[in-house]
Amino acid sequence: MAGTAREISAGGVLYRRSENGPEVACIVLKGGKVLALPKGLIDPGEAPEEAAAREVAEETGMRGIPEAPLGYIKYGYRDPRRDLRIFKLVHFFLFRYEAGDPRDHDAEVEEVRWLPMEEAAEKLSYRGERETVRRALELLGEAGG
Ligand code: ATP
């Protein structure tokens, strides 16, 4: 029978300003089927914000300056390899782009795309991440409508 586990991750909304409003770095996964925010497990002894900065850097090839916490999201999924039901909590932080090149992304990531934040808030694959980008837009004072 499948057991359960809890895991805690951290991720980032890495943004930059453009003439058409703020843009966010999104990662493309699973053969283009998934559009997501960079995130990953917090290492032992690591603070959530540090883990978020590390995951953003590893997955997108770019670094940012942390500006604000964006709360957390929760979801569950089944890990067939470990025969476990995983309950995951992911802390998100807002980062202002500082340096780096999206071509230096992680091998696990197919592509990194700068998308207008309004577009990402509609197109990201997971509801929690769409809501996280909405919160970032509100913080930046650019929520449309
Ligand atoms: P890591 O734990 O190191 O971050 P992982 O790939 O094992 O890597 P997730 O990115 O959480 O962990 O992905 C595990 C499963 O959860 C996948 O099936 C994925 O599609 C799904 N998933 C990922 N992010 C979300 C989300 N924000 N909301 C709902 N489901 C998600």
mmCIF file of C-alpha atoms and ligand atoms in Angstrom:
data_model
loop_
_atom_site.group_PDB
_atom_site.id
_atom_site.type_symbol
_atom_site.label_atom_id
_atom_site.label_comp_id
_atom_site.label_asym_id
_atom_site.label_seq_id
_atom_site.Cartn_x
_atom_site.Cartn_y
_atom_site.Cartn_z
ATOM 1 C CA MET A 1 0.000 0.000 0.000
ATOM 2 C CA ALA A 2 1.271 3.466 -0.847
ATOM 3 C CA GLY A 3 2.632 5.582 2.020
ATOM 4 C CA THR A 4 2.679 9.353 2.214
ATOM 5 C CA ALA A 5 5.416 11.945 2.556
ATOM 6 C CA ARG A 6 5.577 15.690 2.998
ATOM 7 C CA GLU A 7 8.096 17.720 1.044
ATOM 8 C CA ILE A 8 8.943 21.406 1.177
ATOM 9 C CA SER A 9 10.222 23.261 -1.861
ATOM 10 C CA ALA A 10 10.910 26.869 -2.778
ATOM 11 C CA GLY A 11 10.655 28.733 -6.039
ATOM 12 C CA GLY A 12 10.837 32.140 -7.606
ATOM 13 C CA VAL A 13 9.073 34.696 -9.738
ATOM 14 C CA LEU A 14 12.097 36.203 -11.485
ATOM 15 C CA TYR A 15 10.962 39.399 -13.204
ATOM 16 C CA ARG A 16 12.305 42.228 -15.319
ATOM 17 C CA ARG A 17 10.636 45.403 -16.548
ATOM 18 C CA SER A 18 9.998 45.910 -20.254
ATOM 19 C CA GLU A 19 8.259 48.598 -22.312
ATOM 20 C CA ASN A 20 5.126 46.441 -22.223
ATOM 21 C CA GLY A 21 5.104 45.814 -18.495
ATOM 22 C CA PRO A 22 6.885 43.272 -16.322
ATOM 23 C CA GLU A 23 8.005 39.920 -17.672
ATOM 24 C CA VAL A 24 8.612 36.687 -15.751
ATOM 25 C CA ALA A 25 11.078 33.868 -16.492
ATOM 26 C CA CYS A 26 9.117 30.657 -17.122
ATOM 27 C CA ILE A 27 10.506 27.183 -17.701
ATOM 28 C CA VAL A 28 9.263 24.758 -20.348
ATOM 29 C CA LEU A 29 9.156 21.074 -19.292
ATOM 30 C CA LYS A 30 7.915 17.699 -20.518
ATOM 31 C CA GLY A 31 8.361 18.238 -24.244
ATOM 32 C CA GLY A 32 6.667 21.634 -24.190
ATOM 33 C CA LYS A 33 3.566 20.354 -22.395
ATOM 34 C CA VAL A 34 4.285 22.126 -19.108
ATOM 35 C CA LEU A 35 4.961 25.813 -18.487
ATOM 36 C CA ALA A 36 6.080 26.411 -14.897
ATOM 37 C CA LEU A 37 7.964 28.576 -12.447
ATOM 38 C CA PRO A 38 11.452 27.471 -11.324
ATOM 39 C CA LYS A 39 11.344 25.614 -7.997
ATOM 40 C CA GLY A 40 12.779 22.650 -6.138
ATOM 41 C CA LEU A 41 13.343 20.963 -2.804
ATOM 42 C CA ILE A 42 14.861 22.941 0.074
ATOM 43 C CA ASP A 43 18.172 21.365 1.149
ATOM 44 C CA PRO A 44 18.781 20.561 4.840
ATOM 45 C CA GLY A 45 19.905 23.710 6.663
ATOM 46 C CA GLU A 46 18.895 25.959 3.794
ATOM 47 C CA ALA A 47 16.495 28.874 4.282
ATOM 48 C CA PRO A 48 13.490 28.934 1.918
ATOM 49 C CA GLU A 49 14.624 32.180 0.270
ATOM 50 C CA GLU A 50 18.137 30.782 -0.307
ATOM 51 C CA ALA A 51 16.685 27.624 -1.838
ATOM 52 C CA ALA A 52 14.452 29.729 -4.086
ATOM 53 C CA ALA A 53 17.439 31.796 -5.255
ATOM 54 C CA ARG A 54 19.458 28.629 -5.904
ATOM 55 C CA GLU A 55 16.657 26.920 -7.825
ATOM 56 C CA VAL A 56 16.009 30.029 -9.928
ATOM 57 C CA ALA A 57 19.725 30.225 -10.774
ATOM 58 C CA GLU A 58 20.079 26.505 -11.539
ATOM 59 C CA GLU A 59 16.924 26.135 -13.596
ATOM 60 C CA THR A 60 16.881 29.438 -15.502
ATOM 61 C CA GLY A 61 20.599 30.283 -15.715
ATOM 62 C CA MET A 62 19.784 33.729 -14.269
ATOM 63 C CA ARG A 63 20.141 35.384 -10.879
ATOM 64 C CA GLY A 64 17.894 37.872 -9.153
ATOM 65 C CA ILE A 65 17.756 40.124 -6.123
ATOM 66 C CA PRO A 66 15.119 38.965 -3.612
ATOM 67 C CA GLU A 67 12.397 41.568 -3.097
ATOM 68 C CA ALA A 68 9.482 39.974 -1.251
ATOM 69 C CA PRO A 69 7.923 36.700 -0.129
ATOM 70 C CA LEU A 70 4.928 35.629 -2.235
ATOM 71 C CA GLY A 71 3.408 33.114 0.164
ATOM 72 C CA TYR A 72 3.129 29.405 -0.516
ATOM 73 C CA ILE A 73 1.160 26.903 -2.549
ATOM 74 C CA LYS A 74 0.261 23.279 -1.807
ATOM 75 C CA TYR A 75 -0.429 20.306 -4.053
ATOM 76 C CA GLY A 76 -0.381 16.542 -3.994
ATOM 77 C CA TYR A 77 0.766 13.950 -6.492
ATOM 78 C CA ARG A 78 1.732 10.312 -6.652
ATOM 79 C CA ASP A 79 5.374 9.312 -7.070
ATOM 80 C CA PRO A 80 5.225 5.882 -8.728
ATOM 81 C CA ARG A 81 8.980 5.246 -8.336
ATOM 82 C CA ARG A 82 8.749 5.434 -4.546
ATOM 83 C CA ASP A 83 5.108 4.289 -4.398
ATOM 84 C CA LEU A 84 4.346 7.367 -2.308
ATOM 85 C CA ARG A 85 1.661 9.991 -2.182
ATOM 86 C CA ILE A 86 3.524 13.296 -1.832
ATOM 87 C CA PHE A 87 2.042 16.387 -0.171
ATOM 88 C CA LYS A 88 4.141 19.313 -1.276
ATOM 89 C CA LEU A 89 4.324 22.871 -0.002
ATOM 90 C CA VAL A 90 6.227 25.407 -2.113
ATOM 91 C CA HIS A 91 7.309 28.822 -0.801
ATOM 92 C CA PHE A 92 7.618 31.486 -3.513
ATOM 93 C CA PHE A 93 9.668 34.692 -3.569
ATOM 94 C CA LEU A 94 9.840 37.648 -5.907
ATOM 95 C CA PHE A 95 13.255 38.287 -7.482
ATOM 96 C CA ARG A 96 14.293 41.225 -9.659
ATOM 97 C CA TYR A 97 16.502 40.065 -12.542
ATOM 98 C CA GLU A 98 20.125 40.945 -11.966
ATOM 99 C CA ALA A 99 22.362 38.880 -14.252
ATOM 100 C CA GLY A 100 22.716 35.744 -16.310
ATOM 101 C CA ASP A 101 21.621 34.257 -19.592
ATOM 102 C CA PRO A 102 18.568 32.003 -20.063
ATOM 103 C CA ARG A 103 20.605 29.864 -22.494
ATOM 104 C CA ASP A 104 22.522 28.626 -19.423
ATOM 105 C CA HIS A 105 19.438 26.838 -18.113
ATOM 106 C CA ASP A 106 19.473 23.424 -16.449
ATOM 107 C CA ALA A 107 19.519 20.326 -18.690
ATOM 108 C CA GLU A 108 16.216 19.222 -17.100
ATOM 109 C CA VAL A 109 14.595 22.356 -18.496
ATOM 110 C CA GLU A 110 13.816 22.416 -22.209
ATOM 111 C CA GLU A 111 13.661 26.162 -22.586
ATOM 112 C CA VAL A 112 13.445 29.355 -20.548
ATOM 113 C CA ARG A 113 10.988 31.987 -21.792
ATOM 114 C CA TRP A 114 10.489 35.562 -20.674
ATOM 115 C CA LEU A 115 6.711 36.037 -20.785
ATOM 116 C CA PRO A 116 4.652 39.129 -19.970
ATOM 117 C CA MET A 117 3.472 38.541 -16.395
ATOM 118 C CA GLU A 118 -0.170 39.030 -17.432
ATOM 119 C CA GLU A 119 0.263 36.247 -20.012
ATOM 120 C CA ALA A 120 2.035 33.933 -17.550
ATOM 121 C CA ALA A 121 -0.804 34.472 -15.057
ATOM 122 C CA GLU A 122 -3.101 32.903 -17.698
ATOM 123 C CA LYS A 123 -0.825 30.320 -19.299
ATOM 124 C CA LEU A 124 1.197 28.655 -16.538
ATOM 125 C CA SER A 125 0.215 24.993 -16.232
ATOM 126 C CA TYR A 126 -0.554 24.982 -12.498
ATOM 127 C CA ARG A 127 -3.218 27.074 -10.793
ATOM 128 C CA GLY A 128 -1.069 27.765 -7.722
ATOM 129 C CA GLU A 129 1.656 29.223 -9.930
ATOM 130 C CA ARG A 130 -0.837 31.358 -11.887
ATOM 131 C CA GLU A 131 -2.083 32.736 -8.547
ATOM 132 C CA THR A 132 1.502 33.343 -7.418
ATOM 133 C CA VAL A 133 2.197 35.446 -10.521
ATOM 134 C CA ARG A 134 -1.045 37.381 -9.862
ATOM 135 C CA ARG A 135 0.208 38.159 -6.359
ATOM 136 C CA ALA A 136 3.525 39.320 -7.807
ATOM 137 C CA LEU A 137 1.668 41.601 -10.244
ATOM 138 C CA GLU A 138 -0.327 43.102 -7.376
ATOM 139 C CA LEU A 139 2.857 43.705 -5.402
ATOM 140 C CA LEU A 140 4.425 45.396 -8.409
ATOM 141 C CA GLY A 141 1.283 47.533 -8.717
ATOM 142 C CA GLU A 142 0.553 46.451 -12.261
ATOM 143 C CA ALA A 143 -2.531 44.259 -11.876
ATOM 144 C CA GLY A 144 -4.652 44.961 -14.940
ATOM 145 C CA GLY A 145 -8.433 45.473 -14.887
HETATM 146 P P1 ATP B 1 11.531 18.505 -7.033
HETATM 147 O O1 ATP B 1 10.788 17.793 -5.921
HETATM 148 O O2 ATP B 1 13.005 18.366 -6.914
HETATM 149 O O3 ATP B 1 11.064 19.923 -7.183
HETATM 150 P P2 ATP B 1 9.922 16.947 -8.835
HETATM 151 O O4 ATP B 1 9.811 17.023 -10.315
HETATM 152 O O5 ATP B 1 10.029 15.630 -8.186
HETATM 153 O O6 ATP B 1 11.159 17.827 -8.429
HETATM 154 P P3 ATP B 1 7.563 18.623 -8.757
HETATM 155 O O7 ATP B 1 8.129 19.677 -9.606
HETATM 156 O O8 ATP B 1 6.767 19.013 -7.558
HETATM 157 O O9 ATP B 1 8.682 17.672 -8.159
HETATM 158 O O10 ATP B 1 6.711 17.679 -9.686
HETATM 159 C C1 ATP B 1 6.074 16.514 -9.205
HETATM 160 C C2 ATP B 1 4.663 16.356 -9.803
HETATM 161 O O11 ATP B 1 3.826 17.420 -9.390
HETATM 162 C C3 ATP B 1 4.644 16.366 -11.338
HETATM 163 O O12 ATP B 1 3.673 15.444 -11.767
HETATM 164 C C4 ATP B 1 4.200 17.755 -11.684
HETATM 165 O O13 ATP B 1 3.500 17.767 -12.887
HETATM 166 C C5 ATP B 1 3.307 18.130 -10.511
HETATM 167 N N1 ATP B 1 3.412 19.575 -10.180
HETATM 168 C C6 ATP B 1 4.529 20.337 -10.241
HETATM 169 N N2 ATP B 1 4.271 21.597 -9.855
HETATM 170 C C7 ATP B 1 2.953 21.650 -9.543
HETATM 171 C C8 ATP B 1 2.085 22.682 -9.084
HETATM 172 N N3 ATP B 1 2.521 23.922 -8.860
HETATM 173 N N4 ATP B 1 0.789 22.363 -8.865
HETATM 174 C C9 ATP B 1 0.334 21.106 -9.076
HETATM 175 N N5 ATP B 1 1.095 20.093 -9.522
HETATM 176 C C10 ATP B 1 2.396 20.349 -9.752
#
